[in-house]
XYZ file of C-alpha atoms in Angstrom:
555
model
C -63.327 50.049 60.214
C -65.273 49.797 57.052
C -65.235 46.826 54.698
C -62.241 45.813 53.001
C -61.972 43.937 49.341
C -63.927 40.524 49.670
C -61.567 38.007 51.062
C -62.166 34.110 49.559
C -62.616 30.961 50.782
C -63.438 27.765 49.740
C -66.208 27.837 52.729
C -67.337 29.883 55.058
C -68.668 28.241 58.759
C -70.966 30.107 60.868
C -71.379 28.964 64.406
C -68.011 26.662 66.107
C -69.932 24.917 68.216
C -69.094 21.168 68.056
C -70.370 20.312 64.733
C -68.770 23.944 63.383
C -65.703 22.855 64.863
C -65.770 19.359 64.144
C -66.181 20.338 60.504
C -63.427 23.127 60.145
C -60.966 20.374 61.357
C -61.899 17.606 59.080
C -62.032 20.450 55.720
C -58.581 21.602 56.809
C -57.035 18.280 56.909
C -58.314 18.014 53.047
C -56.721 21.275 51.858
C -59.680 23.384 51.408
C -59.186 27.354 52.824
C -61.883 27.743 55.510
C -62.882 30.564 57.374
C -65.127 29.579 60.706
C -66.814 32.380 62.636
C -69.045 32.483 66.148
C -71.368 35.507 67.251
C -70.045 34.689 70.644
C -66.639 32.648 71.674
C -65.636 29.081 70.141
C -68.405 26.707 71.843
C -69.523 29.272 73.664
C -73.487 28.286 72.560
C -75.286 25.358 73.040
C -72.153 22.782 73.179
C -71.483 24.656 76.359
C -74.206 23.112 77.734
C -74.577 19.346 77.792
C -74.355 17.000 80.321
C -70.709 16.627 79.817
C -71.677 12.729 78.627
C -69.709 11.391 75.758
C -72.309 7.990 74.888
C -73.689 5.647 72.891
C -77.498 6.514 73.535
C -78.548 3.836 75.549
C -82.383 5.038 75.238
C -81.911 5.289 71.620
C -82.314 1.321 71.231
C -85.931 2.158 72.349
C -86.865 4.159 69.442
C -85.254 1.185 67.517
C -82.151 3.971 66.756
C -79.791 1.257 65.742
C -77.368 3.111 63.112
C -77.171 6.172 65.736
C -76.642 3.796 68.383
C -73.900 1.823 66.612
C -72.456 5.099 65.457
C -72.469 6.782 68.810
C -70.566 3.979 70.546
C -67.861 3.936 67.812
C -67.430 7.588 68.340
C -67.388 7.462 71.735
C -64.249 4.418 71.694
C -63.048 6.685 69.365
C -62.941 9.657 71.651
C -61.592 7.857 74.404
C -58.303 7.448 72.310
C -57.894 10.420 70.237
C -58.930 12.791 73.077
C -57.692 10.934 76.785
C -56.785 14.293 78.417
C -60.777 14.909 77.836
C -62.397 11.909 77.239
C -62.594 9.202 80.223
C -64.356 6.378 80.831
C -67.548 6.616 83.238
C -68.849 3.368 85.084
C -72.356 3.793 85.124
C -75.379 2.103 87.061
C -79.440 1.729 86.306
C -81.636 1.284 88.872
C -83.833 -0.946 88.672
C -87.571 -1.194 90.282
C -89.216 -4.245 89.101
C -88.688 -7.121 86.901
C -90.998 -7.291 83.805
C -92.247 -3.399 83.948
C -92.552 -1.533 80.497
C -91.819 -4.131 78.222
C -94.987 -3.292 76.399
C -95.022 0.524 76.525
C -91.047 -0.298 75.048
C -92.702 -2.270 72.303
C -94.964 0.786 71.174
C -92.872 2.803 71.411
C -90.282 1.047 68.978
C -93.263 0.908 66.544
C -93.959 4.607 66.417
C -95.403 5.607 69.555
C -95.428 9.157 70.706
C -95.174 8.438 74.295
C -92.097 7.185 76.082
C -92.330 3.938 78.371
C -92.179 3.881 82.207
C -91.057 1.915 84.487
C -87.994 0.083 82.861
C -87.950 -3.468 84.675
C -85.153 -6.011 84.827
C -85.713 -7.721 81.764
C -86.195 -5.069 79.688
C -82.572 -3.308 81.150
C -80.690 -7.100 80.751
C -82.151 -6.913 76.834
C -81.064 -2.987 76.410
C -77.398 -4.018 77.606
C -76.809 -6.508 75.812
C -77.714 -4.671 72.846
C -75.506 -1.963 73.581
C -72.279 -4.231 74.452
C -72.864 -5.862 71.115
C -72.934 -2.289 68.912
C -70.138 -0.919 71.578
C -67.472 -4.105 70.094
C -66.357 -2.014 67.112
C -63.075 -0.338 68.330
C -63.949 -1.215 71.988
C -62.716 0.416 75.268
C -64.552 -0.655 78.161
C -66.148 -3.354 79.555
C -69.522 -5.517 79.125
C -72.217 -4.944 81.407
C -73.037 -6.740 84.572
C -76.692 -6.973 86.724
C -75.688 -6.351 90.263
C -78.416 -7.544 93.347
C -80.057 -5.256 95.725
C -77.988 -6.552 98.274
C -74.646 -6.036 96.483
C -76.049 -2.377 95.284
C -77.520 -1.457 98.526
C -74.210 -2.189 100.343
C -71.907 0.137 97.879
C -74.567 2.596 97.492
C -76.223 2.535 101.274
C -78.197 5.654 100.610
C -80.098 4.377 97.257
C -83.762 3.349 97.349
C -84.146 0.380 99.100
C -87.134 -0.156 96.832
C -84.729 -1.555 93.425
C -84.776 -5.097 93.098
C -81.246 -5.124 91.259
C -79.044 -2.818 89.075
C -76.948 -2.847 85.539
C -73.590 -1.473 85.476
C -72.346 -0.908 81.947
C -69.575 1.687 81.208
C -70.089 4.882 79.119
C -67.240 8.148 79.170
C -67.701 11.957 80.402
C -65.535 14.750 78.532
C -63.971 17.129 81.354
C -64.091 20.492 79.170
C -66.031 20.722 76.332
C -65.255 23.884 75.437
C -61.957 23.213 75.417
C -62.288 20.282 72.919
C -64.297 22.624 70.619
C -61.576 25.072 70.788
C -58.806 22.022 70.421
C -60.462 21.426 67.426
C -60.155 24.507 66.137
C -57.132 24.877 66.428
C -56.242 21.683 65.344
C -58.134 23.297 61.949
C -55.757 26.226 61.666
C -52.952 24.252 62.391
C -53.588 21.617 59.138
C -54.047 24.695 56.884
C -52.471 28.361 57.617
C -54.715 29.799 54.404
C -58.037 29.192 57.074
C -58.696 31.281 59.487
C -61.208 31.457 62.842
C -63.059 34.238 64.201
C -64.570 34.425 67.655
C -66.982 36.975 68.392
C -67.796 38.032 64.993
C -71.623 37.966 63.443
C -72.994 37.792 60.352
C -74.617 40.687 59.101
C -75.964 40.260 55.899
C -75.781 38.731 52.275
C -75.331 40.768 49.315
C -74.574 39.110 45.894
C -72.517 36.445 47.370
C -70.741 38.396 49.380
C -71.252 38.199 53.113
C -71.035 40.910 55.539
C -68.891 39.978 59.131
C -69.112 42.516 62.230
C -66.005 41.192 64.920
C -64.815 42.660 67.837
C -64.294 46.321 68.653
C -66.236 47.220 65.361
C -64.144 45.815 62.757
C -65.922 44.474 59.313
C -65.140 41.983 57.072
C -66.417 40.880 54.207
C -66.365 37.173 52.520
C -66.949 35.816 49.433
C -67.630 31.700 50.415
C -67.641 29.101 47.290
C -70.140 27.203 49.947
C -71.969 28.684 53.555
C -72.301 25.816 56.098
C -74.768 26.818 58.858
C -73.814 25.074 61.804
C -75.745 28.061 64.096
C -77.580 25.367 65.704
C -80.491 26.244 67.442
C -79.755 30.010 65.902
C -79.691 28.351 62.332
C -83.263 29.934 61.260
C -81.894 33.275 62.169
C -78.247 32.914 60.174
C -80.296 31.382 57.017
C -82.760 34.808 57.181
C -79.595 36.646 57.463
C -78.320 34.967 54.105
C -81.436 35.374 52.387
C -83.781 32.509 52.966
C -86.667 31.417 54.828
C -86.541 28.231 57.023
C -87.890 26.296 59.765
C -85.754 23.763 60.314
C -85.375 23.495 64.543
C -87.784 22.904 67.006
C -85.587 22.933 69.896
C -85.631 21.687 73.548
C -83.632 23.045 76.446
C -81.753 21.211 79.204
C -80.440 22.222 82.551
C -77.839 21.312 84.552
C -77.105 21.937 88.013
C -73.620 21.488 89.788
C -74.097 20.730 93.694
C -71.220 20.737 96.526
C -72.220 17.196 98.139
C -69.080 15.136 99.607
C -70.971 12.214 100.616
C -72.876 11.910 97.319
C -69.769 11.734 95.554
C -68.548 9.703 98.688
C -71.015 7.058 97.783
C -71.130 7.117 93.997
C -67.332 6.284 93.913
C -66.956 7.857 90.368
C -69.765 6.363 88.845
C -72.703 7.898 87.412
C -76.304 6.864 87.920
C -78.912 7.051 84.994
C -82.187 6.785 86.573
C -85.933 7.444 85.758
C -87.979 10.202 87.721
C -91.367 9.363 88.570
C -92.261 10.716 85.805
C -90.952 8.983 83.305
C -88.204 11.492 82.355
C -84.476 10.201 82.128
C -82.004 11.731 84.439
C -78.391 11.225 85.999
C -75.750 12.664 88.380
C -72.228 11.589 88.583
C -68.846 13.100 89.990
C -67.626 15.954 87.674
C -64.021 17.760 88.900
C -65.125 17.641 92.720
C -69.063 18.575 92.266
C -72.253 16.794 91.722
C -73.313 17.019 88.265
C -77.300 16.431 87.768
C -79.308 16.537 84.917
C -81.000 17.106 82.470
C -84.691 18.427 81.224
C -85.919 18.221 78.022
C -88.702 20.906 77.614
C -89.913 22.273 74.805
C -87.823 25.822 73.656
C -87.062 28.446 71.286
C -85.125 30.993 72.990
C -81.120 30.061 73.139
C -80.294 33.440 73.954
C -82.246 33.437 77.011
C -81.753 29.929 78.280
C -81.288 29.847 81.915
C -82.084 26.766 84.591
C -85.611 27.869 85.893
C -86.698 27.354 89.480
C -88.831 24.993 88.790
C -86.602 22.519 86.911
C -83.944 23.180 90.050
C -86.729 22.133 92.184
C -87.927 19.091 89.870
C -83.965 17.767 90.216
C -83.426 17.984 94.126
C -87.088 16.276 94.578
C -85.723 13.806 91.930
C -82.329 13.118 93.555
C -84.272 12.732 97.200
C -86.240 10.085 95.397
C -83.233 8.439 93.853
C -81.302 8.733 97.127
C -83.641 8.623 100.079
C -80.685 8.817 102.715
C -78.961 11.816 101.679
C -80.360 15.316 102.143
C -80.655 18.240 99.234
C -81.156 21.483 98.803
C -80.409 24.690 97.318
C -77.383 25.978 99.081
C -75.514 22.881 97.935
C -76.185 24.213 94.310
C -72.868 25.824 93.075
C -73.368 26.213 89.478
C -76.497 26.354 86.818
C -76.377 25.947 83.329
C -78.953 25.753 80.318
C -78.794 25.496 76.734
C -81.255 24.462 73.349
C -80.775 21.351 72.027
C -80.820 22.227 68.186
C -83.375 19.118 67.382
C -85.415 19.194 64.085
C -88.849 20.372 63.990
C -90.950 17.633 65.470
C -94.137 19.000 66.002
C -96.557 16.404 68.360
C -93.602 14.368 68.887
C -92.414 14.156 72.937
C -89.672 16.085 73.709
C -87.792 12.700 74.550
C -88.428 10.839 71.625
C -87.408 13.610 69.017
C -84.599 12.102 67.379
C -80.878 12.957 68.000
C -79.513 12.144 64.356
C -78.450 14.628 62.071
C -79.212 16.353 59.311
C -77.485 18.267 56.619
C -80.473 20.144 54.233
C -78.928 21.382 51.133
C -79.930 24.471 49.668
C -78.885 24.990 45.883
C -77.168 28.313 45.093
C -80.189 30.786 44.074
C -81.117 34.230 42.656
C -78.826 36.586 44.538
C -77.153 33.705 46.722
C -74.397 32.360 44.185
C -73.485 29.608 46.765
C -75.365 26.975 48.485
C -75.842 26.339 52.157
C -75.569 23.654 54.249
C -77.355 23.788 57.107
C -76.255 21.265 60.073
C -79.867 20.016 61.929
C -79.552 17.923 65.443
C -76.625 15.853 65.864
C -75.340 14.082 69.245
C -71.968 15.655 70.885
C -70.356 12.433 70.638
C -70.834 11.619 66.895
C -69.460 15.003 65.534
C -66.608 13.599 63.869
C -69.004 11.048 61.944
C -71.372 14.403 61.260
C -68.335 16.316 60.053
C -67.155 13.472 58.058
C -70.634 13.107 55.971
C -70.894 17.057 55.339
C -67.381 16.957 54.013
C -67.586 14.145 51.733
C -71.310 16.333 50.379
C -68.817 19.397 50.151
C -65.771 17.808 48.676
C -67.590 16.354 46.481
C -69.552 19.896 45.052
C -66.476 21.234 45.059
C -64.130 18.183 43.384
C -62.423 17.769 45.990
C -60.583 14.501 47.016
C -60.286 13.420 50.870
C -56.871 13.491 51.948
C -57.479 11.855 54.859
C -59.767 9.955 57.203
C -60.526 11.486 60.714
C -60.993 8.415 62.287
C -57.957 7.736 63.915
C -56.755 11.396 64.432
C -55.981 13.350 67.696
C -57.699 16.315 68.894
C -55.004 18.849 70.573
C -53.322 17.681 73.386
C -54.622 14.072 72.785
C -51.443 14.157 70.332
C -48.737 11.632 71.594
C -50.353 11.421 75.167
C -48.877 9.224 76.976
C -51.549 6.077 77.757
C -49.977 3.816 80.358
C -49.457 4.854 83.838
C -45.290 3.994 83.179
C -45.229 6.080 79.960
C -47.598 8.793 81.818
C -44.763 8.448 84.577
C -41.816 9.035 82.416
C -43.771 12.047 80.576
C -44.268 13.730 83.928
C -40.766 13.547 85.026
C -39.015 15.244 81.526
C -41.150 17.567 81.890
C -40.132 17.923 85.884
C -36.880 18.149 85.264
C -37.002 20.543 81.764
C -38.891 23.531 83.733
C -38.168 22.796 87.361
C -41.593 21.910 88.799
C -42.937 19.528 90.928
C -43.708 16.283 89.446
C -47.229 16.589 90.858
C -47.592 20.219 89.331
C -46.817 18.713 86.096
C -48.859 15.243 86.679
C -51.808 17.912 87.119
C -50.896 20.046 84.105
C -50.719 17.125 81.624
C -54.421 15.967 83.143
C -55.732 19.558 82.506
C -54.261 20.094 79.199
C -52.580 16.878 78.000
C -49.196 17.265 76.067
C -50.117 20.939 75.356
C -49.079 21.225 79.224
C -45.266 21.160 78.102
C -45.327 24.273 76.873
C -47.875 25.976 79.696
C -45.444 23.911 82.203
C -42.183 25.622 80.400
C -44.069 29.107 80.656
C -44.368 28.455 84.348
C -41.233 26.909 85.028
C -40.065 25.972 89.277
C -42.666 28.372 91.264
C -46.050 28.867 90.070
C -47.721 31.835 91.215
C -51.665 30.596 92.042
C -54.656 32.331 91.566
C -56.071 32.560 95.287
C -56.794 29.031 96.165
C -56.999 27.476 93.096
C -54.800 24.926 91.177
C -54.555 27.590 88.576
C -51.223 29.736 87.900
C -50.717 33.381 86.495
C -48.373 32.401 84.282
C -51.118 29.582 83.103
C -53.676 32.111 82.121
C -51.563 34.507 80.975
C -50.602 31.672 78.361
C -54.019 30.900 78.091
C -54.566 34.543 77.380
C -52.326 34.838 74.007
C -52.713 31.640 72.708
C -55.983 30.895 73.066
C -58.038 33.650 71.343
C -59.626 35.242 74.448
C -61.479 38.097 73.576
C -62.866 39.027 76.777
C -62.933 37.786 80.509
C -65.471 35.471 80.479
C -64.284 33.432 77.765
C -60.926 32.954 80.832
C -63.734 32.055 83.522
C -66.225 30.285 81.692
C -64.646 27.917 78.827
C -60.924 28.180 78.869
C -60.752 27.043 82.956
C -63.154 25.002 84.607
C -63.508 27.878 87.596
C -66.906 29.047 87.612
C -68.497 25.661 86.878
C -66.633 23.921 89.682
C -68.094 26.678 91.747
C -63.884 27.966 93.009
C -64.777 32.048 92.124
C -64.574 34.461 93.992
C -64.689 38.768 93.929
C -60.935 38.537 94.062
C -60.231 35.805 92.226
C -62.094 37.258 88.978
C -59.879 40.518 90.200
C -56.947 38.207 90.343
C -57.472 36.640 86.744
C -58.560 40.157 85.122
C -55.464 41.504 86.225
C -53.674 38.538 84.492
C -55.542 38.623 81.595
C -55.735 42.309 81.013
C -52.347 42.699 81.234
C -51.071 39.931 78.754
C -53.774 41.833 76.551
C -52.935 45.096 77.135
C -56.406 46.223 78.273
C -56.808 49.715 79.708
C -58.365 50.141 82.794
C -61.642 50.965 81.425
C -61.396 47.849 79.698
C -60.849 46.205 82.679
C -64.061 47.353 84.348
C -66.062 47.115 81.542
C -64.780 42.959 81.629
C -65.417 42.705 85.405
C -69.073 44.483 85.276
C -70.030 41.833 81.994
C -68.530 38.925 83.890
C -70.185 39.356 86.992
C -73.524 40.247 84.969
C -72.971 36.429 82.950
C -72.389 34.760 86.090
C -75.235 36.114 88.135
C -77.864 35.715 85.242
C -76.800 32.766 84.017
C -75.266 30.557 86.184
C -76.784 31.598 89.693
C -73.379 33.021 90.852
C -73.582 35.867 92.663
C -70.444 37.531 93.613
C -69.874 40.003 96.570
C -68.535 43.181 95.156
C -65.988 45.482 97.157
């Protein structure tokens, strides 16, 4: 298909990652006709690929971070009530291996210094919480910190090093899916204004007097003419802003890993908490329970290549030496690894700055409409996951204002998908389950699971499956779930099922036939031929293996 007649918007957003997706919702809300586009699937890039924390940046206080700390931990309350079906909260601990240790490196550090401290001692930990309870008060959710003994942390946590002299507990949250809350917000975006659109798998081609040039799915072409271009490509956003016609270097990314390992008596002995320990080198890492696995992370090394980001040997290595540190009395190793993620962190060029001190705040560079570019660009630099909202807001005020535009309303206090009318309380959760129950048929434990998974979007998945669920192999997951999944929720291809829309591959539950199973599912609520088919199994299995370390036994 060949280009059609420009079609116009008020603004055009390239990449739906979180900040894309973040800002499509808030612009909708306000009235203004967006169109928001992805080369791959909605948060399919980097905002795949965090460590699934939603916090306040506890090590941010030591680069004397204050606004992005206090901002961080309003989001993150925030989160916790607009988005409960994603967003929970995470008791966390800090070990803790002397008393005094690195007060001084801290104190260079907070002055400028390139280097990050070692050695975080009791003192300096006690000082770091406190700070953090007092910028975590606005809109709070959780509770104050505590300092624990060895004794009393040695006795919950018997496999720990017996080398900590105490611990801090202080609470932070973890977001289940977030893909899913990317794609929640887009919809939510869609949803507030039926004159915007979204476009998954769809690229930007070129620029040509203010027109730009879309290539989607199956070779269709579009072409738009934007009143404003927000680049929110992250760590691709030197590569969209050549595309448009100008020459940048705004990123200087990092990449971090992930690994997911299948360890019952770690999670056995971390009782849903998280710890957030040092290495021996200095480097900040964690693991905490994530839907049944081990979740450890992350590295922060220097890279430019997101379309080639993949968890190296080495830094797989670097994270099971690191947990046998952490946890002398448990044993690692690399069968226990079920999953492997990596993506770029889209941080600002920082040249001779450490990887771990490059600031997470954002950025929004402004780039005036030119000779042959009749609209500006905005191009979205850095950012946290947890303060998108406050990101979005600031770009749209910048844009509403260039385009005299009054706010309609504040995003604040708004819901994200199936966050609307959750119920909170376990009663009210109760009651929710059981009309549910009792309109489709279905177990009230079928339905307890569905609201978890989806929150009150689960009435109409649970109505679709109504009193006996067909399940994918041995999964918790229906055909008559992902064949809703499947028209609703703009799946282009099978991976997009496996990878973002379910939590299956990450949780390490496929299998040859259950990727069969699901492309059966899928292909058939899509109408796919049988080539098509194939052609979805052969790229799936190609993802998983090169990406994730799956490898999948074929027929």
């Amino acid at each position: 298909m060949t280009d059609t007649a420009p079609h116009d918007y008020d603004v055009l957003i390239i990449g739906a990652g979180i900040n894309g997706a973040g800002l499509f919702r808030d612009l909708c809300e306000q009235g203004l006709r967006c169109l928001i586009v992805d080369k791959g699937d909605f948060g399919s890039g980097t905002s795949a690929a965090p460590s699934r924390l939603i916090h306040g940046g506890l090590k941010y206080l030591e680069t004397g971070e204050f606004r992005l700390v206090a901002e961080s931990t309003y989001e993150r309350n925030l989160l916790l009530r607009n988005a409960p079906h994603l967003v929970t909260p995470l008791p966390t601990i800090i070990p803790i291996y002397s008393w005094t240790n690195g007060i001084w490196p801290a104190i260079r550090t907070f002055f400028g210094s390139k280097t990050a401290p070692r050695s975080r001692g009791a003192v300096l930990i006690k000082i770091g919480l406190k700070l953090y309870d007092f910028y975590g008060s606005r809109a709070r959710q959780m509770p104050r910190h505590k300092m624990l003994s060895r004794k009393r942390a040695l006795s919950e946590i018997p496999a720990l090093n017996p080398d900590i002299v105490a611990v801090g507990t202080y609470h932070d949250a973890a977001v289940s899916a977030p893909e899913r809350l990317v794609l929640e917000l887009v919809q939510d975006g869609v949803a507030a204004n039926d004159s915007s659109a979204a476009l998954n798998w769809t690229s930007v081609e070129s620029q040509v007097g203010g027109v730009v040039h879309l290539s989607g799915p199956e070779g269709t072409r579009m072409a738009i003419r934007p009143k404003i271009v927000v680049n929110a490509a992250g760590p691709w956003i030197d590569r969209v802003n050549a595309s448009l016609g100008m020459n940048t270097s705004l990123i200087g990314g990092t990449k971090g890993s992930h690994i997911l390992i299948d360890h019952p008596e770690l999670l056995k002995q971390l009782q849903g908490r998280m710890i957030y320990f040092e290495s021996n080198d200095g480097r900040i890492l964690l693991v905490f329970p994530y839907l049944g696995k081990a979740l450890v992370g992350s590295t922060d090394i220097p890279d430019s290549d997101p379309d080639n980001a993949v968890c190296s040997d080495d830094e797989t290595s670097y994270f099971l030496r690191s947990l046998a540190e952490l946890l002398p009395g448990l044993a690692f190793d690399r069968d226990q690894i079920v999953y492997s993620y990596a993506g770029i962190r889209p941080l600002p060029n920082s040249e001779g700055v450490a990887p771990g001190l490059i600031s997470r705040d954002h950025s929004a560079p402004f780039e005036a409409a030119g000779p042959g570019r009749p609209f500006p660009v905005i191009s979205l630099v850095g950012g946290k996951w947890t303060t998108f909202r406050a990101f979005a807001a600031d770009v749209a005020n910048t844009i509403l204002g260039h385009l005299e535009h009054s706010r309609r309303i504040q995003t604040d206090a708004l819901p994200i998908g199936g966050g609307r009318d959750m119920p909170q309380a376990a009663d009210d959760r109760a009651v929710w389950v059981a009309g549910l129950a009792q309109q489709s048929g279905a177990r009230p434990e079928r339905t307890a699971e569905l609201l978890e998974r989806y929150g009150t979007t689960a009435l109409q998945i649970g109505l679709q499956e109504g009193t006996a669920p067909v399940f994918i192999g041995a999964t918790t997951f229906s055909e008559a779930e992902i064949g809703w999944i499947a028209r609703n929720e703009k799946v282009q291809h099978l991976e997009d099922v496996l990878l973002r829309r379910t939590q299956l591959a990450i949780t390490g539950q496929l299998t040859e036939e259950i990727i069969e199973h699901i492309c059966k599912v899928t292909g058939n609520a899509l109408e796919w031929s049988d080539a098509r088919r194939q052609s979805e199994l052969n790229s799936a299995r190609k993802t998983l293996a090169e990406k994730h370390g799956i490898e999948l036994l074929q027929k």
